[in-house]
Coordinates of N, CA, C and O in Angstrom, one line a residue:
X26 N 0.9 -1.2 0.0 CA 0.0 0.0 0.0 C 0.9 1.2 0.0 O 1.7 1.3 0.9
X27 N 0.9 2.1 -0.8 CA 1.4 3.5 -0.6 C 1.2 4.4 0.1 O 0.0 4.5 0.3
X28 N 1.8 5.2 0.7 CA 1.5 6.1 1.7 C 1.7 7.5 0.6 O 2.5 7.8 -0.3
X29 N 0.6 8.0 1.0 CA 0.0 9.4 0.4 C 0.3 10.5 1.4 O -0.1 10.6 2.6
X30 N 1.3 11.4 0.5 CA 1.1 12.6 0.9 C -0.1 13.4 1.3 O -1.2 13.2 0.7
X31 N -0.2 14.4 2.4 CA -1.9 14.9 2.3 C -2.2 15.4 1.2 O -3.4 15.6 0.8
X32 N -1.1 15.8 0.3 CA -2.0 16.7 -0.9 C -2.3 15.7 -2.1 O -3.0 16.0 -3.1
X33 N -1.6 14.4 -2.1 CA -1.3 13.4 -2.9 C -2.6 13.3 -3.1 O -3.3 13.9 -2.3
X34 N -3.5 12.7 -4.3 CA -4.5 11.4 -4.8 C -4.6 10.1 -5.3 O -3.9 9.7 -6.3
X35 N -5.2 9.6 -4.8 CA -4.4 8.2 -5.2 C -4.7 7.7 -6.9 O -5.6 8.2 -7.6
X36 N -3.8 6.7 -7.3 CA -3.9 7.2 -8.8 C -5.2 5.9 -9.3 O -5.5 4.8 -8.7
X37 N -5.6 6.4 -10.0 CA -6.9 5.8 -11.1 C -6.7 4.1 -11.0 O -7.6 3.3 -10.9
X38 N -5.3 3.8 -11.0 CA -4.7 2.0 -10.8 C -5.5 2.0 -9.7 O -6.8 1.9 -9.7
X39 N -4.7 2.3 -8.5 CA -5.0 2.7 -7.0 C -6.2 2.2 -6.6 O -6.2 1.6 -5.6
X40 N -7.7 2.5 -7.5 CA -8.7 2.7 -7.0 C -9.4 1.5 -6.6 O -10.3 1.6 -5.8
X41 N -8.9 0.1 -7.1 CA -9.9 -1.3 -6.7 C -9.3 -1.2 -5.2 O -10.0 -1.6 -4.2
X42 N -7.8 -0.7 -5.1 CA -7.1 -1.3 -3.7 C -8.0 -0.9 -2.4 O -8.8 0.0 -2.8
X43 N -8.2 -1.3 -0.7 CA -8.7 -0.3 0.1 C -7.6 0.6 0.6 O -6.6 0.3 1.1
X44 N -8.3 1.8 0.3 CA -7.8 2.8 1.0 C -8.6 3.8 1.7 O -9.8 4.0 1.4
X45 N -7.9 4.4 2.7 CA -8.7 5.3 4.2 C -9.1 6.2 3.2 O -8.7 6.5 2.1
X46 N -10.3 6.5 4.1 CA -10.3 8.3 3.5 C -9.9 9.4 4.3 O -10.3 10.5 4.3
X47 N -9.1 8.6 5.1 CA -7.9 9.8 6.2 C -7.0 9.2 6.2 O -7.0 7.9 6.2
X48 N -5.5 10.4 6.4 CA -4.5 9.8 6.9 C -4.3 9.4 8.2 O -4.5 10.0 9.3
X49 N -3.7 7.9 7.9 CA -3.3 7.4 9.1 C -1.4 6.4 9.3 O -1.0 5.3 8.9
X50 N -1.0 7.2 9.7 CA 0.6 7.2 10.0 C 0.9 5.5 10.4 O 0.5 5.0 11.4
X51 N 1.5 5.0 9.7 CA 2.2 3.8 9.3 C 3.0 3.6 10.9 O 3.0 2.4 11.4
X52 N 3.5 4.4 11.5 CA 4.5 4.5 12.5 C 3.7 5.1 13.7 O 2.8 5.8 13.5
X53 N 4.1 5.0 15.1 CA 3.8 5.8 16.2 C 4.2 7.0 16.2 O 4.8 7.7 15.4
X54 N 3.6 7.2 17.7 CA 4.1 8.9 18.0 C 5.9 8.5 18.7 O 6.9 9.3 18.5
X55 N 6.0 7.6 19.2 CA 7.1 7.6 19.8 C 8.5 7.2 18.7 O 9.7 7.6 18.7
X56 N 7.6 6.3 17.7 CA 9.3 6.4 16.8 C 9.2 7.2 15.7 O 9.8 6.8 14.7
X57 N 8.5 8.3 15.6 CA 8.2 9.6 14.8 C 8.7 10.3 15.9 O 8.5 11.4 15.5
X58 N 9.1 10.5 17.0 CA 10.0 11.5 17.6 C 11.1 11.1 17.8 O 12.0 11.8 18.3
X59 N 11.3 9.9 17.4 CA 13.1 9.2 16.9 C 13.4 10.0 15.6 O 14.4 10.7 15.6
X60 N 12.4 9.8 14.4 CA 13.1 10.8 13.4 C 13.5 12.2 13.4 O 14.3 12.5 12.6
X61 N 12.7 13.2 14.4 CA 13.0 14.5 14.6 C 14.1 14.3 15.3 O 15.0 15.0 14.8
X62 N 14.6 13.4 16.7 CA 15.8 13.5 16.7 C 16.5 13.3 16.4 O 17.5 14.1 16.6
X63 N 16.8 12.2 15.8 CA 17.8 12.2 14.8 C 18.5 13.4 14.2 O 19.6 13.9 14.4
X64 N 17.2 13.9 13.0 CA 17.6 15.3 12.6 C 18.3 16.0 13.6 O 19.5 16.1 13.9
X65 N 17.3 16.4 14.0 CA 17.9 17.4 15.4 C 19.6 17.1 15.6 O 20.4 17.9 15.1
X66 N 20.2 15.6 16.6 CA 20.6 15.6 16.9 C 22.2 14.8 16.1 O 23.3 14.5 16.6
X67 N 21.9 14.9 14.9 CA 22.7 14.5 14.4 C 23.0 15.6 12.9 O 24.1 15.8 12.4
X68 N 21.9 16.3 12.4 CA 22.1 17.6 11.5 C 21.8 18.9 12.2 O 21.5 19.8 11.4
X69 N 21.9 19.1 13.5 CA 21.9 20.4 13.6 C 20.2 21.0 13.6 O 19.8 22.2 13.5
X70 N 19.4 19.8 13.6 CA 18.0 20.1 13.2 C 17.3 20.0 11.5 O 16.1 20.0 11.1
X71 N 18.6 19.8 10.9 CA 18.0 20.3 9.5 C 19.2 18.8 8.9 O 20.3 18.3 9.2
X72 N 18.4 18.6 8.0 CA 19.5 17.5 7.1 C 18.7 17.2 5.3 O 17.7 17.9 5.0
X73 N 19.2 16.4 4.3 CA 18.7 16.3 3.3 C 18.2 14.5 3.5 O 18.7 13.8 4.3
X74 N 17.5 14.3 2.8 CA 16.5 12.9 2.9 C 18.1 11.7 2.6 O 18.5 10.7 3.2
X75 N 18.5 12.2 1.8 CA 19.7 11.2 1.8 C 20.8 11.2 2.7 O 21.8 10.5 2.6
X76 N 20.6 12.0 3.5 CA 21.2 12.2 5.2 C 20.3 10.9 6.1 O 20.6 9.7 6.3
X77 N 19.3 11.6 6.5 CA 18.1 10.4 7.2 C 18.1 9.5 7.1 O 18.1 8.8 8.0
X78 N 18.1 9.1 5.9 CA 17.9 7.4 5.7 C 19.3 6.8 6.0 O 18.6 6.5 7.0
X79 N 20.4 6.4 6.1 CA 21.2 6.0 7.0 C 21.1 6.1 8.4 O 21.3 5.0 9.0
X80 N 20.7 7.3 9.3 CA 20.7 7.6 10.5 C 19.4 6.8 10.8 O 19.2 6.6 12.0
X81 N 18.5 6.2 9.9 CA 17.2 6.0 10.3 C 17.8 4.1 9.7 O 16.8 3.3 9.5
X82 N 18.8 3.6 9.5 CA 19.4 2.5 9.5 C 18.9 2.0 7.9 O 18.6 0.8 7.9
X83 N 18.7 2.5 7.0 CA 17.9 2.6 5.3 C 19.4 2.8 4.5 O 20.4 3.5 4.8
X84 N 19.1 2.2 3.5 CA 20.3 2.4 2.6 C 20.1 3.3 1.6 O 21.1 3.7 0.9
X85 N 18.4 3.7 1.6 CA 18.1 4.5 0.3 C 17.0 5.4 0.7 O 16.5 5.3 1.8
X86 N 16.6 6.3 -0.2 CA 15.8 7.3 0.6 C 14.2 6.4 -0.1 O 13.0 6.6 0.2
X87 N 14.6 5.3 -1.0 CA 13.5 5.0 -1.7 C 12.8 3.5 -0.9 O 11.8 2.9 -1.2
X88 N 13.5 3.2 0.1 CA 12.8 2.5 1.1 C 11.6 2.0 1.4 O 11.5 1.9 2.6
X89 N 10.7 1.7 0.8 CA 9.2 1.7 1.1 C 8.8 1.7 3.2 O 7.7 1.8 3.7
X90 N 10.1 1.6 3.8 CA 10.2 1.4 5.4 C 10.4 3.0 5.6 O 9.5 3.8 6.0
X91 N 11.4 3.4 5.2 CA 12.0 4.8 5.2 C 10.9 5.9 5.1 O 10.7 6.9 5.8
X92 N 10.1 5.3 3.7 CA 9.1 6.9 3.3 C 8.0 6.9 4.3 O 7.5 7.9 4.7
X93 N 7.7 5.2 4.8 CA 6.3 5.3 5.6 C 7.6 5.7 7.6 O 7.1 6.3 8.5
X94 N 8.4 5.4 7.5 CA 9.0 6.4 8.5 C 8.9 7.9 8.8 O 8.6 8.4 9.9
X95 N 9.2 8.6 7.3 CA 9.5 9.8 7.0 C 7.9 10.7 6.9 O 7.6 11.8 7.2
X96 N 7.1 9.9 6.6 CA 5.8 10.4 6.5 C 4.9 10.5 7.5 O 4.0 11.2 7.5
X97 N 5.3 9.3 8.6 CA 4.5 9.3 9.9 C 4.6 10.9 10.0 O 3.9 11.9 9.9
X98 N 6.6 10.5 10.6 CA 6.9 12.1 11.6 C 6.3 13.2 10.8 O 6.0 14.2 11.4
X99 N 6.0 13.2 9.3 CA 5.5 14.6 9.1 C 4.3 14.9 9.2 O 3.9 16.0 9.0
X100 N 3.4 13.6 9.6 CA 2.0 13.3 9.5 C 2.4 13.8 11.4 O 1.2 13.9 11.8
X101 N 2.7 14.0 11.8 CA 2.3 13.8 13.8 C 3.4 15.8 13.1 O 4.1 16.0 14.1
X102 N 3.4 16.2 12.7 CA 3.8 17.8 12.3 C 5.5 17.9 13.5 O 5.8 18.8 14.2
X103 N 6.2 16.8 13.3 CA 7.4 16.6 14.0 C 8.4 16.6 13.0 O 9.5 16.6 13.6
X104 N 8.5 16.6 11.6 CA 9.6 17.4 10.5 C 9.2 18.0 9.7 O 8.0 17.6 9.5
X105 N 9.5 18.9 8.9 CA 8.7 19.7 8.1 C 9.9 19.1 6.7 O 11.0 18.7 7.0
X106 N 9.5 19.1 5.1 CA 10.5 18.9 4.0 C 10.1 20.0 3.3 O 8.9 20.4 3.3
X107 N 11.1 20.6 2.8 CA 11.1 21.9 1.4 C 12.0 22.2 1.2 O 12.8 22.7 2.0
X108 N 12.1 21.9 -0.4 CA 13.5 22.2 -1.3 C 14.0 21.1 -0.6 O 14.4 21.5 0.4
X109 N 14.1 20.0 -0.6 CA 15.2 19.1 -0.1 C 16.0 18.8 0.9 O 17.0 18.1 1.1
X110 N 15.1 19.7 1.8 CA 15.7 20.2 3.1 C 14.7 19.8 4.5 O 14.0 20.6 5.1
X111 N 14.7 18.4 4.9 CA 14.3 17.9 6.1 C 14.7 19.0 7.5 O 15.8 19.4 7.8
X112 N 13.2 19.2 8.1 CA 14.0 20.0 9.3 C 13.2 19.7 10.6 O 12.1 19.2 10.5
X113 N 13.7 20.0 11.6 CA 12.8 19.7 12.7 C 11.8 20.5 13.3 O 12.3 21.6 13.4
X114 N 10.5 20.6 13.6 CA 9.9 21.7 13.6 C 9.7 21.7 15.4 O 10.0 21.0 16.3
X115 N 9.1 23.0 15.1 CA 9.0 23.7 17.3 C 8.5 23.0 17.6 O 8.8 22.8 18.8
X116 N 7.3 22.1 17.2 CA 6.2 20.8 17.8 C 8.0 20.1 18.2 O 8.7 20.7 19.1
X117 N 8.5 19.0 17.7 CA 9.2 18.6 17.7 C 10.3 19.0 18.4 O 10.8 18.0 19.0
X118 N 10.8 20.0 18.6 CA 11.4 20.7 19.2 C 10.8 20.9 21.1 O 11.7 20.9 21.9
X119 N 10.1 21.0 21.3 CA 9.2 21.2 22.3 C 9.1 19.7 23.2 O 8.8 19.7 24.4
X120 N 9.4 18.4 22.3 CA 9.2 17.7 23.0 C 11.0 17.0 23.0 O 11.3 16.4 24.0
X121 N 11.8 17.1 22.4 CA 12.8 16.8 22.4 C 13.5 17.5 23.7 O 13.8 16.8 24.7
X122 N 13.7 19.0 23.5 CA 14.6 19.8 24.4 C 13.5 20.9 25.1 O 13.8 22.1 25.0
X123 N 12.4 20.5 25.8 CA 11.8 21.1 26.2 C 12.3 22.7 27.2 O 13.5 23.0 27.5
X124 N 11.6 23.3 27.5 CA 12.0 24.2 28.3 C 11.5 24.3 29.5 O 12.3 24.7 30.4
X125 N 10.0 24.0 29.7 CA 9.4 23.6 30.6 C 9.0 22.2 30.9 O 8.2 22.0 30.0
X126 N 8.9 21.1 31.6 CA 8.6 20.2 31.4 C 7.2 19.8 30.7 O 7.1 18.8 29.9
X127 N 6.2 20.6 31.0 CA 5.1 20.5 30.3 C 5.1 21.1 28.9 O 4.4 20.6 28.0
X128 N 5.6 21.9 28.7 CA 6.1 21.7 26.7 C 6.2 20.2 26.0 O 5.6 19.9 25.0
X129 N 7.0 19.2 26.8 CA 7.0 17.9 26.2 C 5.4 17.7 25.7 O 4.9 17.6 24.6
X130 N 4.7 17.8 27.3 CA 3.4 16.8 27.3 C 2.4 17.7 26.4 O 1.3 17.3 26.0
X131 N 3.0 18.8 26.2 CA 1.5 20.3 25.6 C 2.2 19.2 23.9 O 1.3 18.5 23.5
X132 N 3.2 19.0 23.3 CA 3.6 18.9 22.2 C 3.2 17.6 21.8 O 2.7 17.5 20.7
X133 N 3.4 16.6 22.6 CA 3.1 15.2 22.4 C 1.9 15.5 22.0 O 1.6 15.3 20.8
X134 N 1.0 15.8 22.8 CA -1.1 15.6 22.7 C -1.2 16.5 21.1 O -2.0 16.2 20.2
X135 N -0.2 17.8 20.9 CA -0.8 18.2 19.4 C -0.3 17.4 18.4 O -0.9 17.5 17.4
X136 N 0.8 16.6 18.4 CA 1.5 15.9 17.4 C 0.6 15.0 17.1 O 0.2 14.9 15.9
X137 N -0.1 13.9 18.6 CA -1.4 13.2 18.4 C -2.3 13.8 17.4 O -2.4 13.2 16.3
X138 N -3.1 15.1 17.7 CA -4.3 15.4 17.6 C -4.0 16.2 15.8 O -4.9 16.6 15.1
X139 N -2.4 16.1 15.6 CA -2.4 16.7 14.2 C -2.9 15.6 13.1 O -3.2 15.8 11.9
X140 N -3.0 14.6 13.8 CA -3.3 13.3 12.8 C -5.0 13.2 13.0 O -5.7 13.1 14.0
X141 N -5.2 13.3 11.5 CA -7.0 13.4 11.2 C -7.8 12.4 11.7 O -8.9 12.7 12.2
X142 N -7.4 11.5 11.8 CA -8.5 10.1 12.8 C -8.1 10.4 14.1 O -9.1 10.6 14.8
X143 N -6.8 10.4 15.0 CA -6.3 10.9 16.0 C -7.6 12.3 16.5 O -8.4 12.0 17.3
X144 N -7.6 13.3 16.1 CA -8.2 14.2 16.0 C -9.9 13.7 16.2 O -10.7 13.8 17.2
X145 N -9.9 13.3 15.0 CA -11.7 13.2 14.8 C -12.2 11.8 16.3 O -13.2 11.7 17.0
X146 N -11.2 11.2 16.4 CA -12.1 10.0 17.2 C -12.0 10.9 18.6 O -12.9 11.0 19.4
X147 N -10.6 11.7 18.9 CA -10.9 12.5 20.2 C -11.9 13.3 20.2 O -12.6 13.3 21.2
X148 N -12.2 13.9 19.2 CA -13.7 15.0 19.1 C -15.1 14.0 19.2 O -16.0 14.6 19.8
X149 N -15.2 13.2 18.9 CA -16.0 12.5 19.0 C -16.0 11.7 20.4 O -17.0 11.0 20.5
X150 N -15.5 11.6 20.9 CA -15.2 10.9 22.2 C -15.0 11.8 23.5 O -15.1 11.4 24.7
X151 N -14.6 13.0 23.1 CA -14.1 14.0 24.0 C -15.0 13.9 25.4 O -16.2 13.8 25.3
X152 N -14.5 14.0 26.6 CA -15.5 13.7 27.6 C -15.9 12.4 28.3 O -16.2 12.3 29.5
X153 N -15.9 11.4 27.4 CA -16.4 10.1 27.3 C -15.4 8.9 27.4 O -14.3 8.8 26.8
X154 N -15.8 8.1 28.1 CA -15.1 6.7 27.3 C -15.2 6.1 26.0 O -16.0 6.1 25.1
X155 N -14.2 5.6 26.2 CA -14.0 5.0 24.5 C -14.5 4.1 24.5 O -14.9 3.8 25.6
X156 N -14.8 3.4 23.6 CA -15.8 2.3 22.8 C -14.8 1.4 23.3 O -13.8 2.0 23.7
X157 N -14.6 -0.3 23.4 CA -14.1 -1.5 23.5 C -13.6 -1.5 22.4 O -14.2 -1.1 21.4
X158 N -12.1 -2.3 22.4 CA -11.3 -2.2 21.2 C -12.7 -2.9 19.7 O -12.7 -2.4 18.6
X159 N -13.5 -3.8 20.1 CA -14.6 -4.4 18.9 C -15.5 -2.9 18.7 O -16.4 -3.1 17.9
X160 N -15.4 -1.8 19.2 CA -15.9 -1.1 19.0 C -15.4 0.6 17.7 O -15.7 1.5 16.9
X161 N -14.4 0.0 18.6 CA -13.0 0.9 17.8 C -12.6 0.5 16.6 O -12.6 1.3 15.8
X162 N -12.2 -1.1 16.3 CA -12.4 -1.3 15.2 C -13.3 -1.2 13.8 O -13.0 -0.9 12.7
X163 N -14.3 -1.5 14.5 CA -15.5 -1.3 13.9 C -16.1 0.0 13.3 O -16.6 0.1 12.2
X164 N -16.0 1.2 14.5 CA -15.7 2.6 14.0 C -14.5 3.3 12.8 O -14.7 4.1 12.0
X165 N -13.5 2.7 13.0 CA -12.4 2.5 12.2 C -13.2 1.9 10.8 O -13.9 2.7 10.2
X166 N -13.1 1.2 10.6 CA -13.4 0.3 9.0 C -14.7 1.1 8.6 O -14.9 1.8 7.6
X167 N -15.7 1.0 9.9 CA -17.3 1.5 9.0 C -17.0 2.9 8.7 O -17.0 3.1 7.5
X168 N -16.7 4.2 9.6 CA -16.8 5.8 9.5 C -15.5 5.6 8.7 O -15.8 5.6 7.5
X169 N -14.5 5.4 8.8 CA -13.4 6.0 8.6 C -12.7 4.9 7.2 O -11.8 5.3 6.5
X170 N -13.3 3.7 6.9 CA -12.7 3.1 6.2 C -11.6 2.6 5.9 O -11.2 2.6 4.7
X171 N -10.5 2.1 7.4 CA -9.6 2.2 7.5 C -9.2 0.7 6.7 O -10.1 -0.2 6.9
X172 N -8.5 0.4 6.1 CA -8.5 -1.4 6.3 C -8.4 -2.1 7.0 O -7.9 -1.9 8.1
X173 N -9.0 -3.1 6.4 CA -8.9 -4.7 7.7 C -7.3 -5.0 7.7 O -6.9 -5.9 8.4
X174 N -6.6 -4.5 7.2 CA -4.8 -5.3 7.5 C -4.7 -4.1 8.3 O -5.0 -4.6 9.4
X175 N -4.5 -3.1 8.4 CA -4.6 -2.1 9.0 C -5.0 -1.7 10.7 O -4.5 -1.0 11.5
X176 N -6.2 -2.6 10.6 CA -7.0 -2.5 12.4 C -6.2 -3.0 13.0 O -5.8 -2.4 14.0
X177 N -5.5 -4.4 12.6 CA -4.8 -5.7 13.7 C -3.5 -5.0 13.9 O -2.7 -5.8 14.3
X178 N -2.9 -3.8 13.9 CA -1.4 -3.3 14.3 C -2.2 -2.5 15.5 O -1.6 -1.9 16.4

């Protein structure tokens, strides 16, 4: 399965496969704040994709492991890319080398809530208990259309 940029469409082939109709990050929040530090802590904050993918243990930047790596952290708003230029952003920043201790925890919950299912199921739930994982799934596949290979991670 491809991972789509948000501005990406998926192409006309694409269309028998299932796919979400939201992004949802291949990777956690916790090893999507491995990739910012990295950056961070091995470029100075800023590096080129063909930097990353070694430090991220990848031989190529064309990795099919690498891009759904590289795409979490940008999906959770923890690197920003332009022009060829991987960099770490203040979300990211905020939870790496905090200044206050609660910067970590304020940055962790938006990196969460930057992710569109992340987001929509907290708004929908806000207040409340959550549904039972048979419940969650089920919300997943029916509203959100997520795939069935997809629920069991």
């Amino acid at each position: 399965m491809k991972i789509l940029h948000p501005a990406e469409k998926p192409a006309a082939s694409d269309a028998k496969k299932a796919r979400s109709n939201i992004v949802i990050p291949y990777n956690d929040l916790e090893q999507s704040i491995k990739v910012a530090q990295l950056v961070n802590d091995n470029g100075g904050g800023r590096c080129t994709p063909e930097q990353l993918a070694p430090w991220l243990g990848y031989s190529s930047t064309k990795s099919g492991t690498y891009m759904m790596r590289f795409y979490s952290a940008k999906y959770f708003g923890l690197i920003a890319a332009e022009k060829g230029v991987i960099s770490a952003t203040d979300r990211a920043l905020s939870i790496i080398a905090p200044i206050l201790p609660e910067d970590a925890d304020r940055a962790k919950v938006e990196a969460f809530l930057n992710v569109p299912l992340f987001a929509s199921v907290y708004e929908r739930f806000k207040g409340q208990a959550l549904l039972p994982e048979v419940g969650l799934k089920n919300l997943f596949k029916g509203t959100f259309h997520v795939p069935e290979e997809r629920l069991a991670q």
